mmCIF file of C-alpha atoms in Angstrom:
data_model
loop_
_atom_site.group_PDB
_atom_site.id
_atom_site.type_symbol
_atom_site.label_atom_id
_atom_site.label_comp_id
_atom_site.label_asym_id
_atom_site.label_seq_id
_atom_site.Cartn_x
_atom_site.Cartn_y
_atom_site.Cartn_z
ATOM 1 C CA MET A 7 0.000 0.000 0.000
ATOM 2 C CA PHE A 8 1.199 3.486 -0.704
ATOM 3 C CA LEU A 9 -0.119 6.992 -1.053
ATOM 4 C CA CYS A 10 -1.068 8.456 -4.376
ATOM 5 C CA ARG A 11 1.080 11.327 -5.588
ATOM 6 C CA PHE A 12 -0.739 14.617 -5.250
ATOM 7 C CA PHE A 13 0.041 17.513 -7.602
ATOM 8 C CA PHE A 14 -1.624 20.584 -6.090
ATOM 9 C CA ARG A 15 -0.645 24.139 -6.676
ATOM 10 C CA PHE A 16 -2.951 25.335 -3.894
ATOM 11 C CA PRO A 17 -4.607 22.938 -1.457
ATOM 12 C CA LYS A 18 -7.975 24.698 -1.448
ATOM 13 C CA ILE A 19 -10.604 23.923 1.158
ATOM 14 C CA GLU A 20 -12.005 21.004 -0.852
ATOM 15 C CA ASP A 21 -8.521 19.602 -1.414
ATOM 16 C CA ILE A 22 -7.504 20.029 2.227
ATOM 17 C CA ILE A 23 -10.579 18.095 3.343
ATOM 18 C CA SER A 24 -9.878 15.443 0.724
ATOM 19 C CA ALA A 25 -6.249 15.141 1.826
ATOM 20 C CA ARG A 26 -7.233 14.784 5.480
ATOM 21 C CA ILE A 27 -9.771 12.107 4.655
ATOM 22 C CA SER A 28 -7.240 10.369 2.415
ATOM 23 C CA SER A 29 -4.602 10.350 5.121
ATOM 24 C CA ILE A 30 -6.635 7.930 7.229
ATOM 25 C CA TRP A 31 -7.525 5.668 4.332
ATOM 26 C CA THR A 32 -5.796 2.500 3.322
ATOM 27 C CA HIS A 33 -5.122 3.168 -0.360
ATOM 28 C CA ALA A 34 -4.623 1.218 -3.490
ATOM 29 C CA THR A 35 -3.696 3.476 -6.389
ATOM 30 C CA ARG A 36 -4.183 2.932 -10.077
ATOM 31 C CA ASP A 37 -2.774 5.319 -12.645
ATOM 32 C CA ASP A 38 -4.199 6.102 -16.089
ATOM 33 C CA VAL A 39 -7.477 4.345 -15.373
ATOM 34 C CA GLU A 40 -10.053 4.008 -18.130
ATOM 35 C CA TRP A 41 -13.512 5.242 -17.254
ATOM 36 C CA THR A 42 -16.461 3.052 -18.132
ATOM 37 C CA GLU A 43 -19.326 4.544 -20.115
ATOM 38 C CA GLU A 44 -21.440 4.304 -16.964
ATOM 39 C CA LYS A 45 -18.869 6.240 -14.920
ATOM 40 C CA LEU A 46 -18.620 8.943 -17.585
ATOM 41 C CA LYS A 47 -22.389 9.366 -17.741
ATOM 42 C CA GLU A 48 -22.507 9.608 -13.953
ATOM 43 C CA ALA A 49 -19.860 12.362 -13.991
ATOM 44 C CA GLU A 50 -21.657 14.267 -16.746
ATOM 45 C CA GLU A 51 -24.891 14.113 -14.782
ATOM 46 C CA LYS A 52 -23.228 15.459 -11.637
ATOM 47 C CA VAL A 53 -21.793 18.391 -13.589
ATOM 48 C CA ARG A 54 -25.147 19.148 -15.194
ATOM 49 C CA ASN A 55 -26.722 19.102 -11.751
ATOM 50 C CA ASN A 56 -24.178 21.325 -9.994
ATOM 51 C CA SER A 57 -24.202 23.771 -12.927
ATOM 52 C CA SER A 58 -27.976 24.060 -13.139
ATOM 53 C CA GLN A 59 -28.161 27.111 -10.869
ATOM 54 C CA PRO A 60 -25.298 29.469 -11.824
ATOM 55 C CA LEU A 61 -24.588 32.538 -9.751
ATOM 56 C CA ASP A 62 -25.981 35.829 -10.981
ATOM 57 C CA GLU A 63 -23.810 38.303 -12.850
ATOM 58 C CA ASN A 64 -23.316 40.651 -9.890
ATOM 59 C CA LEU A 65 -21.831 37.866 -7.763
ATOM 60 C CA ARG A 66 -19.671 36.670 -10.637
ATOM 61 C CA ASN A 67 -18.284 40.179 -11.064
ATOM 62 C CA GLU A 68 -17.651 40.476 -7.346
ATOM 63 C CA TYR A 69 -15.551 37.305 -7.264
ATOM 64 C CA GLU A 70 -13.531 38.627 -10.207
ATOM 65 C CA GLN A 71 -12.982 42.065 -8.707
ATOM 66 C CA LYS A 72 -12.048 40.730 -5.275
ATOM 67 C CA ALA A 73 -9.963 37.773 -6.428
ATOM 68 C CA GLY A 74 -6.797 39.189 -4.880
ATOM 69 C CA GLU A 75 -8.494 39.670 -1.524
ATOM 70 C CA TYR A 76 -9.679 36.073 -1.451
ATOM 71 C CA TRP A 77 -6.208 34.733 -2.226
ATOM 72 C CA ASP A 78 -4.629 36.947 0.433
ATOM 73 C CA LYS A 79 -7.145 35.694 2.994
ATOM 74 C CA PHE A 80 -6.412 32.131 1.955
ATOM 75 C CA TYR A 81 -2.682 32.517 2.607
ATOM 76 C CA GLU A 82 -3.204 34.534 5.761
ATOM 77 C CA SER A 83 -5.272 31.649 7.069
ATOM 78 C CA HIS A 84 -3.101 28.736 5.979
ATOM 79 C CA THR A 85 0.394 30.303 5.602
ATOM 80 C CA ASN A 86 2.591 27.304 4.722
ATOM 81 C CA ARG A 87 0.466 24.619 6.344
ATOM 82 C CA PHE A 88 -0.893 21.738 4.253
ATOM 83 C CA PHE A 89 1.625 22.485 1.497
ATOM 84 C CA LYS A 90 4.043 19.836 0.301
ATOM 85 C CA ASP A 91 7.194 20.506 -1.692
ATOM 86 C CA ARG A 92 6.975 19.210 -5.237
ATOM 87 C CA HIS A 93 9.897 16.830 -5.383
ATOM 88 C CA TRP A 94 8.125 15.071 -8.271
ATOM 89 C CA LEU A 95 8.977 17.995 -10.551
ATOM 90 C CA PHE A 96 12.049 16.513 -12.195
ATOM 91 C CA THR A 97 10.350 13.169 -12.761
ATOM 92 C CA GLU A 98 7.478 14.746 -14.663
ATOM 93 C CA PHE A 99 9.461 17.632 -16.147
ATOM 94 C CA PRO A 100 13.099 16.595 -16.749
ATOM 95 C CA GLU A 101 13.409 19.680 -18.971
ATOM 96 C CA LEU A 102 13.973 21.636 -15.757
ATOM 97 C CA ARG A 103 17.426 20.083 -15.436
ATOM 98 C CA SER A 104 18.585 21.273 -18.807
ATOM 99 C CA SER A 105 21.763 23.342 -18.795
ATOM 100 C CA SER A 106 21.517 24.237 -22.484
ATOM 101 C CA PRO A 107 19.645 27.503 -22.965
ATOM 102 C CA GLY A 108 17.419 28.142 -25.941
ATOM 103 C CA ASN A 109 18.424 30.566 -28.680
ATOM 104 C CA LEU A 110 19.746 33.675 -26.973
ATOM 105 C CA THR A 111 18.050 36.725 -28.399
ATOM 106 C CA ASN A 112 18.662 39.129 -25.518
ATOM 107 C CA ASP A 113 21.978 40.842 -24.921
ATOM 108 C CA LYS A 114 23.627 39.795 -21.652
ATOM 109 C CA ALA A 115 24.883 43.357 -21.382
ATOM 110 C CA GLN A 116 21.309 44.283 -20.516
ATOM 111 C CA LEU A 117 21.358 44.071 -16.741
ATOM 112 C CA TYR A 118 18.388 42.724 -14.806
ATOM 113 C CA PRO A 119 18.001 40.155 -12.005
ATOM 114 C CA GLY A 120 19.254 36.848 -13.384
ATOM 115 C CA SER A 121 20.811 38.376 -16.513
ATOM 116 C CA GLU A 122 24.147 36.625 -15.879
ATOM 117 C CA SER A 123 22.539 33.187 -15.601
ATOM 118 C CA ASP A 124 22.629 30.689 -18.456
ATOM 119 C CA PHE A 125 19.236 29.124 -17.709
ATOM 120 C CA ARG A 126 16.137 30.956 -16.495
ATOM 121 C CA ILE A 127 12.972 29.395 -15.079
ATOM 122 C CA PHE A 128 9.820 31.369 -14.264
ATOM 123 C CA GLU A 129 7.081 29.895 -12.093
ATOM 124 C CA VAL A 130 3.752 31.623 -12.592
ATOM 125 C CA GLY A 131 1.597 31.301 -9.477
ATOM 126 C CA CYS A 132 4.271 30.247 -7.020
ATOM 127 C CA GLY A 133 2.122 30.100 -3.879
ATOM 128 C CA VAL A 134 4.373 29.771 -0.825
ATOM 129 C CA GLY A 135 7.317 28.358 -2.786
ATOM 130 C CA ASN A 136 6.728 24.612 -2.855
ATOM 131 C CA THR A 137 8.136 24.524 -6.369
ATOM 132 C CA VAL A 138 10.680 27.316 -5.973
ATOM 133 C CA PHE A 139 12.664 25.773 -3.145
ATOM 134 C CA PRO A 140 12.958 22.234 -4.566
ATOM 135 C CA LEU A 141 14.179 23.901 -7.776
ATOM 136 C CA LEU A 142 16.788 25.976 -5.958
ATOM 137 C CA ASP A 143 17.974 22.949 -4.011
ATOM 138 C CA SER A 144 18.237 20.626 -7.000
ATOM 139 C CA LEU A 145 19.826 23.193 -9.298
ATOM 140 C CA LYS A 146 22.223 24.776 -6.804
ATOM 141 C CA ASN A 147 25.322 23.728 -8.736
ATOM 142 C CA THR A 148 24.084 25.126 -12.042
ATOM 143 C CA SER A 149 23.903 28.595 -13.536
ATOM 144 C CA THR A 150 20.118 28.731 -13.148
ATOM 145 C CA PHE A 151 18.004 31.650 -11.985
ATOM 146 C CA VAL A 152 14.423 31.168 -10.764
ATOM 147 C CA TYR A 153 11.733 33.829 -11.020
ATOM 148 C CA ALA A 154 8.454 33.384 -9.165
ATOM 149 C CA CYS A 155 5.287 35.449 -9.092
ATOM 150 C CA ASP A 156 1.911 35.183 -7.435
ATOM 151 C CA PHE A 157 -1.294 37.196 -7.394
ATOM 152 C CA SER A 158 -1.174 37.304 -3.597
ATOM 153 C CA ASP A 159 1.195 39.675 -1.813
ATOM 154 C CA VAL A 160 0.856 37.485 1.268
ATOM 155 C CA ALA A 161 2.125 34.441 -0.638
ATOM 156 C CA VAL A 162 5.040 36.370 -2.149
ATOM 157 C CA ASN A 163 6.086 37.648 1.275
ATOM 158 C CA LEU A 164 6.032 34.081 2.631
ATOM 159 C CA VAL A 165 8.411 33.062 -0.147
ATOM 160 C CA LYS A 166 10.745 35.964 0.602
ATOM 161 C CA GLU A 167 10.737 35.171 4.317
ATOM 162 C CA HIS A 168 11.717 31.534 3.740
ATOM 163 C CA LYS A 169 15.150 30.650 5.108
ATOM 164 C CA GLU A 170 16.252 29.268 1.720
ATOM 165 C CA TYR A 171 15.258 32.326 -0.302
ATOM 166 C CA ASP A 172 18.418 33.552 -2.024
ATOM 167 C CA GLN A 173 18.287 36.844 -3.920
ATOM 168 C CA GLU A 174 21.390 35.822 -5.858
ATOM 169 C CA ARG A 175 19.494 32.910 -7.407
ATOM 170 C CA CYS A 176 15.831 33.833 -7.152
ATOM 171 C CA LEU A 177 13.409 36.738 -7.479
ATOM 172 C CA ALA A 178 9.843 36.605 -6.133
ATOM 173 C CA PHE A 179 7.351 39.342 -6.979
ATOM 174 C CA GLN A 180 3.623 40.067 -7.133
ATOM 175 C CA ALA A 181 1.897 39.994 -10.514
ATOM 176 C CA ASP A 182 -1.578 39.597 -11.970
ATOM 177 C CA ILE A 183 -1.216 37.341 -15.007
ATOM 178 C CA SER A 184 -4.836 38.021 -15.993
ATOM 179 C CA ALA A 185 -4.020 41.677 -16.699
ATOM 180 C CA SER A 186 -4.350 42.927 -20.275
ATOM 181 C CA GLU A 187 -0.661 43.889 -20.303
ATOM 182 C CA LEU A 188 2.094 42.104 -18.394
ATOM 183 C CA ASN A 189 5.232 43.851 -17.219
ATOM 184 C CA PHE A 190 7.832 41.595 -15.615
ATOM 185 C CA PRO A 191 11.272 42.488 -14.164
ATOM 186 C CA PHE A 192 13.068 40.745 -17.043
ATOM 187 C CA PRO A 193 12.981 41.365 -20.795
ATOM 188 C CA LYS A 194 10.969 39.544 -23.402
ATOM 189 C CA ARG A 195 12.527 36.504 -25.091
ATOM 190 C CA SER A 196 14.737 35.894 -22.032
ATOM 191 C CA LEU A 197 13.238 32.754 -20.412
ATOM 192 C CA ASP A 198 14.018 29.092 -21.058
ATOM 193 C CA VAL A 199 11.099 27.575 -19.121
ATOM 194 C CA ILE A 200 7.781 28.806 -17.734
ATOM 195 C CA LEU A 201 6.089 26.613 -15.124
ATOM 196 C CA MET A 202 2.295 26.781 -14.732
ATOM 197 C CA ILE A 203 1.133 24.403 -12.015
ATOM 198 C CA PHE A 204 -2.513 24.681 -10.958
ATOM 199 C CA VAL A 205 -2.627 28.379 -11.779
ATOM 200 C CA LEU A 206 -4.373 28.925 -15.138
ATOM 201 C CA SER A 207 -7.518 27.297 -13.718
ATOM 202 C CA ALA A 208 -7.853 30.186 -11.251
ATOM 203 C CA LEU A 209 -8.313 32.723 -14.051
ATOM 204 C CA GLU A 210 -11.562 33.825 -15.611
ATOM 205 C CA PRO A 211 -11.756 31.699 -18.800
ATOM 206 C CA VAL A 212 -12.095 34.697 -21.154
ATOM 207 C CA LYS A 213 -8.689 35.939 -19.970
ATOM 208 C CA MET A 214 -6.767 32.701 -20.473
ATOM 209 C CA GLN A 215 -5.804 33.164 -24.128
ATOM 210 C CA ASN A 216 -4.348 36.622 -23.567
ATOM 211 C CA CYS A 217 -2.388 35.278 -20.605
ATOM 212 C CA ILE A 218 -0.781 32.509 -22.695
ATOM 213 C CA ASN A 219 -0.115 34.898 -25.588
ATOM 214 C CA GLN A 220 1.723 37.338 -23.346
ATOM 215 C CA LEU A 221 3.701 34.681 -21.488
ATOM 216 C CA SER A 222 4.884 33.381 -24.853
ATOM 217 C CA SER A 223 6.540 36.714 -25.595
ATOM 218 C CA TYR A 224 8.872 36.258 -22.608
ATOM 219 C CA LEU A 225 10.175 32.884 -23.773
ATOM 220 C CA LYS A 226 13.195 32.448 -26.000
ATOM 221 C CA PRO A 227 12.531 30.702 -29.304
ATOM 222 C CA GLY A 228 12.591 27.020 -28.389
ATOM 223 C CA GLY A 229 11.631 27.752 -24.780
ATOM 224 C CA ARG A 230 8.882 25.710 -23.116
ATOM 225 C CA ILE A 231 5.792 26.053 -20.982
ATOM 226 C CA LEU A 232 5.411 23.100 -18.603
ATOM 227 C CA PHE A 233 1.833 22.834 -17.408
ATOM 228 C CA ARG A 234 -0.246 20.873 -14.911
ATOM 229 C CA ASP A 235 -3.821 21.648 -13.851
ATOM 230 C CA TYR A 236 -7.297 20.278 -13.169
ATOM 231 C CA GLY A 237 -9.017 18.056 -15.744
ATOM 232 C CA ARG A 238 -12.695 17.784 -16.612
ATOM 233 C CA PHE A 239 -14.673 15.541 -14.239
ATOM 234 C CA ASP A 240 -11.995 15.564 -11.555
ATOM 235 C CA MET A 241 -13.364 14.628 -8.143
ATOM 236 C CA ALA A 242 -13.151 18.273 -7.067
ATOM 237 C CA GLN A 243 -15.520 19.300 -9.857
ATOM 238 C CA LEU A 244 -18.018 16.554 -9.128
ATOM 239 C CA ARG A 245 -18.166 17.487 -5.440
ATOM 240 C CA PHE A 246 -19.374 21.049 -6.045
ATOM 241 C CA LYS A 247 -22.927 21.806 -4.944
ATOM 242 C CA LYS A 248 -25.462 24.008 -6.672
ATOM 243 C CA ASN A 249 -25.025 27.790 -6.497
ATOM 244 C CA ARG A 250 -21.235 27.534 -6.831
ATOM 245 C CA CYS A 251 -21.095 27.645 -10.634
ATOM 246 C CA LEU A 252 -19.755 30.826 -12.276
ATOM 247 C CA GLY A 253 -19.884 29.542 -15.830
ATOM 248 C CA GLU A 254 -19.394 26.393 -17.855
ATOM 249 C CA ASN A 255 -16.935 24.199 -15.877
ATOM 250 C CA PHE A 256 -15.944 27.250 -13.789
ATOM 251 C CA TYR A 257 -16.721 27.355 -10.053
ATOM 252 C CA VAL A 258 -16.140 29.333 -6.879
ATOM 253 C CA ARG A 259 -15.067 27.550 -3.714
ATOM 254 C CA GLY A 260 -16.300 28.286 -0.241
ATOM 255 C CA ASP A 261 -13.226 30.449 0.417
ATOM 256 C CA GLY A 262 -13.938 32.668 -2.609
ATOM 257 C CA THR A 263 -11.154 31.296 -4.824
ATOM 258 C CA ARG A 264 -12.118 29.997 -8.255
ATOM 259 C CA VAL A 265 -11.289 26.979 -10.387
ATOM 260 C CA TYR A 266 -11.781 25.833 -13.982
ATOM 261 C CA PHE A 267 -11.613 22.239 -15.239
ATOM 262 C CA PHE A 268 -9.909 21.699 -18.620
ATOM 263 C CA THR A 269 -10.057 19.262 -21.528
ATOM 264 C CA GLN A 270 -7.152 18.322 -23.776
ATOM 265 C CA ASP A 271 -8.719 20.081 -26.757
ATOM 266 C CA GLU A 272 -9.167 23.343 -24.839
ATOM 267 C CA LEU A 273 -5.531 23.402 -23.790
ATOM 268 C CA ARG A 274 -4.339 22.443 -27.271
ATOM 269 C CA SER A 275 -6.301 25.373 -28.695
ATOM 270 C CA LEU A 276 -4.967 27.871 -26.129
ATOM 271 C CA PHE A 277 -1.324 27.000 -26.696
ATOM 272 C CA THR A 278 -1.282 26.436 -30.443
ATOM 273 C CA LYS A 279 -3.076 29.753 -31.018
ATOM 274 C CA ALA A 280 -0.239 31.369 -29.069
ATOM 275 C CA GLY A 281 2.332 29.878 -31.451
ATOM 276 C CA PHE A 282 3.413 26.801 -29.508
ATOM 277 C CA VAL A 283 4.270 23.328 -30.762
ATOM 278 C CA GLU A 284 2.728 20.498 -28.764
ATOM 279 C CA GLU A 285 5.171 18.050 -27.175
ATOM 280 C CA GLN A 286 2.846 16.558 -24.573
ATOM 281 C CA ASN A 287 -0.860 16.833 -23.773
ATOM 282 C CA ILE A 288 -2.127 14.034 -21.555
ATOM 283 C CA GLU A 289 -5.095 13.403 -19.316
ATOM 284 C CA ASP A 290 -3.740 11.843 -16.131
ATOM 285 C CA LYS A 291 -6.483 9.808 -14.458
ATOM 286 C CA ARG A 292 -5.940 8.216 -11.068
ATOM 287 C CA LEU A 293 -8.147 6.023 -8.937
ATOM 288 C CA LEU A 294 -7.937 6.017 -5.137
ATOM 289 C CA VAL A 295 -9.572 3.059 -3.438
ATOM 290 C CA ASN A 296 -10.536 2.468 0.184
ATOM 291 C CA ARG A 297 -10.811 -1.298 0.183
ATOM 292 C CA GLY A 298 -12.107 -1.512 3.731
ATOM 293 C CA ARG A 299 -15.040 0.816 3.074
ATOM 294 C CA GLN A 300 -15.301 -0.018 -0.635
ATOM 295 C CA LEU A 301 -15.145 3.634 -1.644
ATOM 296 C CA THR A 302 -13.380 5.155 -4.652
ATOM 297 C CA MET A 303 -12.181 8.632 -5.618
ATOM 298 C CA TYR A 304 -11.245 9.627 -9.164
ATOM 299 C CA ARG A 305 -8.709 12.354 -9.837
ATOM 300 C CA VAL A 306 -8.160 13.872 -13.266
ATOM 301 C CA TRP A 307 -5.238 16.170 -14.082
ATOM 302 C CA MET A 308 -3.983 17.642 -17.313
ATOM 303 C CA GLN A 309 -0.257 17.667 -18.036
ATOM 304 C CA CYS A 310 1.205 19.477 -21.026
ATOM 305 C CA LYS A 311 4.496 20.548 -22.544
ATOM 306 C CA TYR A 312 4.470 23.190 -25.266
ATOM 307 C CA ARG A 313 7.522 24.571 -27.071
ATOM 308 C CA LYS A 314 7.723 28.018 -28.594
ATOM 309 C CA LYS A 315 8.453 27.876 -32.305
ATOM 310 C CA THR A 316 12.036 28.675 -33.296
ATOM 311 C CA ASP A 317 10.830 30.538 -36.392
ATOM 312 C CA GLU A 318 7.625 31.316 -38.240
ATOM 313 C CA THR A 319 8.058 28.442 -40.698
ATOM 314 C CA GLU A 320 8.092 25.715 -38.031
ATOM 315 C CA GLU A 321 5.004 23.520 -37.921
#
């Protein structure tokens, strides 16, 4: 018996409850499970049911306008509790260990934090640093610089206050990646890798394409976006009750934070429209089983790797 690997960017209230329940279970784990037609119909029915009474427009606008406040409250409440460092990163994304930068298009004479490094990684939506610090530890003998941003000032401050935060190798800052224009403390076409782990799902769906388009401009030709997020019919989506739906497959949690559940085709469209070449786009399905109580939980995550084209002629 062993515990299933969990890949959370933020352990929201639903996920925290799930993790606590799971911790007292005796688990058997199956990866890449195939859903039966009956199971799929059951999931579709649950989504139809929990989406049948969407919130009115005024409430939807309020959750959008106060998104930063809800995230700050979340981190003020939980600080760094319930968070686990993502030591699985290099298993799923070995590209993070690369020491060969993409095509250099920026002049190293242009000084900015990390400008002297040969490899630059940017985590979008860093939370309290559960990706940042495993990266810094594993890449400490390389010429790698790690940038990290989050919507929440509280989260960014927690990263900066961490004992392993090193300004010589890392820069954490606040940023709203849903903004119409992004302005980061490094030039465009300067990054080798952008990490997006359970972050795009927190954005209003209509703002996702612009976000990906703008992030693309900061990657070098040949640079990659490494992505992991919630998939359609994940347990978290099926557990929502009525009056929590903001839009199709888009919900608000009890703590005011929001979440979207993706399909492979949606993600393929977002990234290819932004000029990326698909290297990986998988639906990672996992089954958790409590044999003693004969209960099951299905998790669905999306994992993608998209590479920025090296020139306009590349297919």
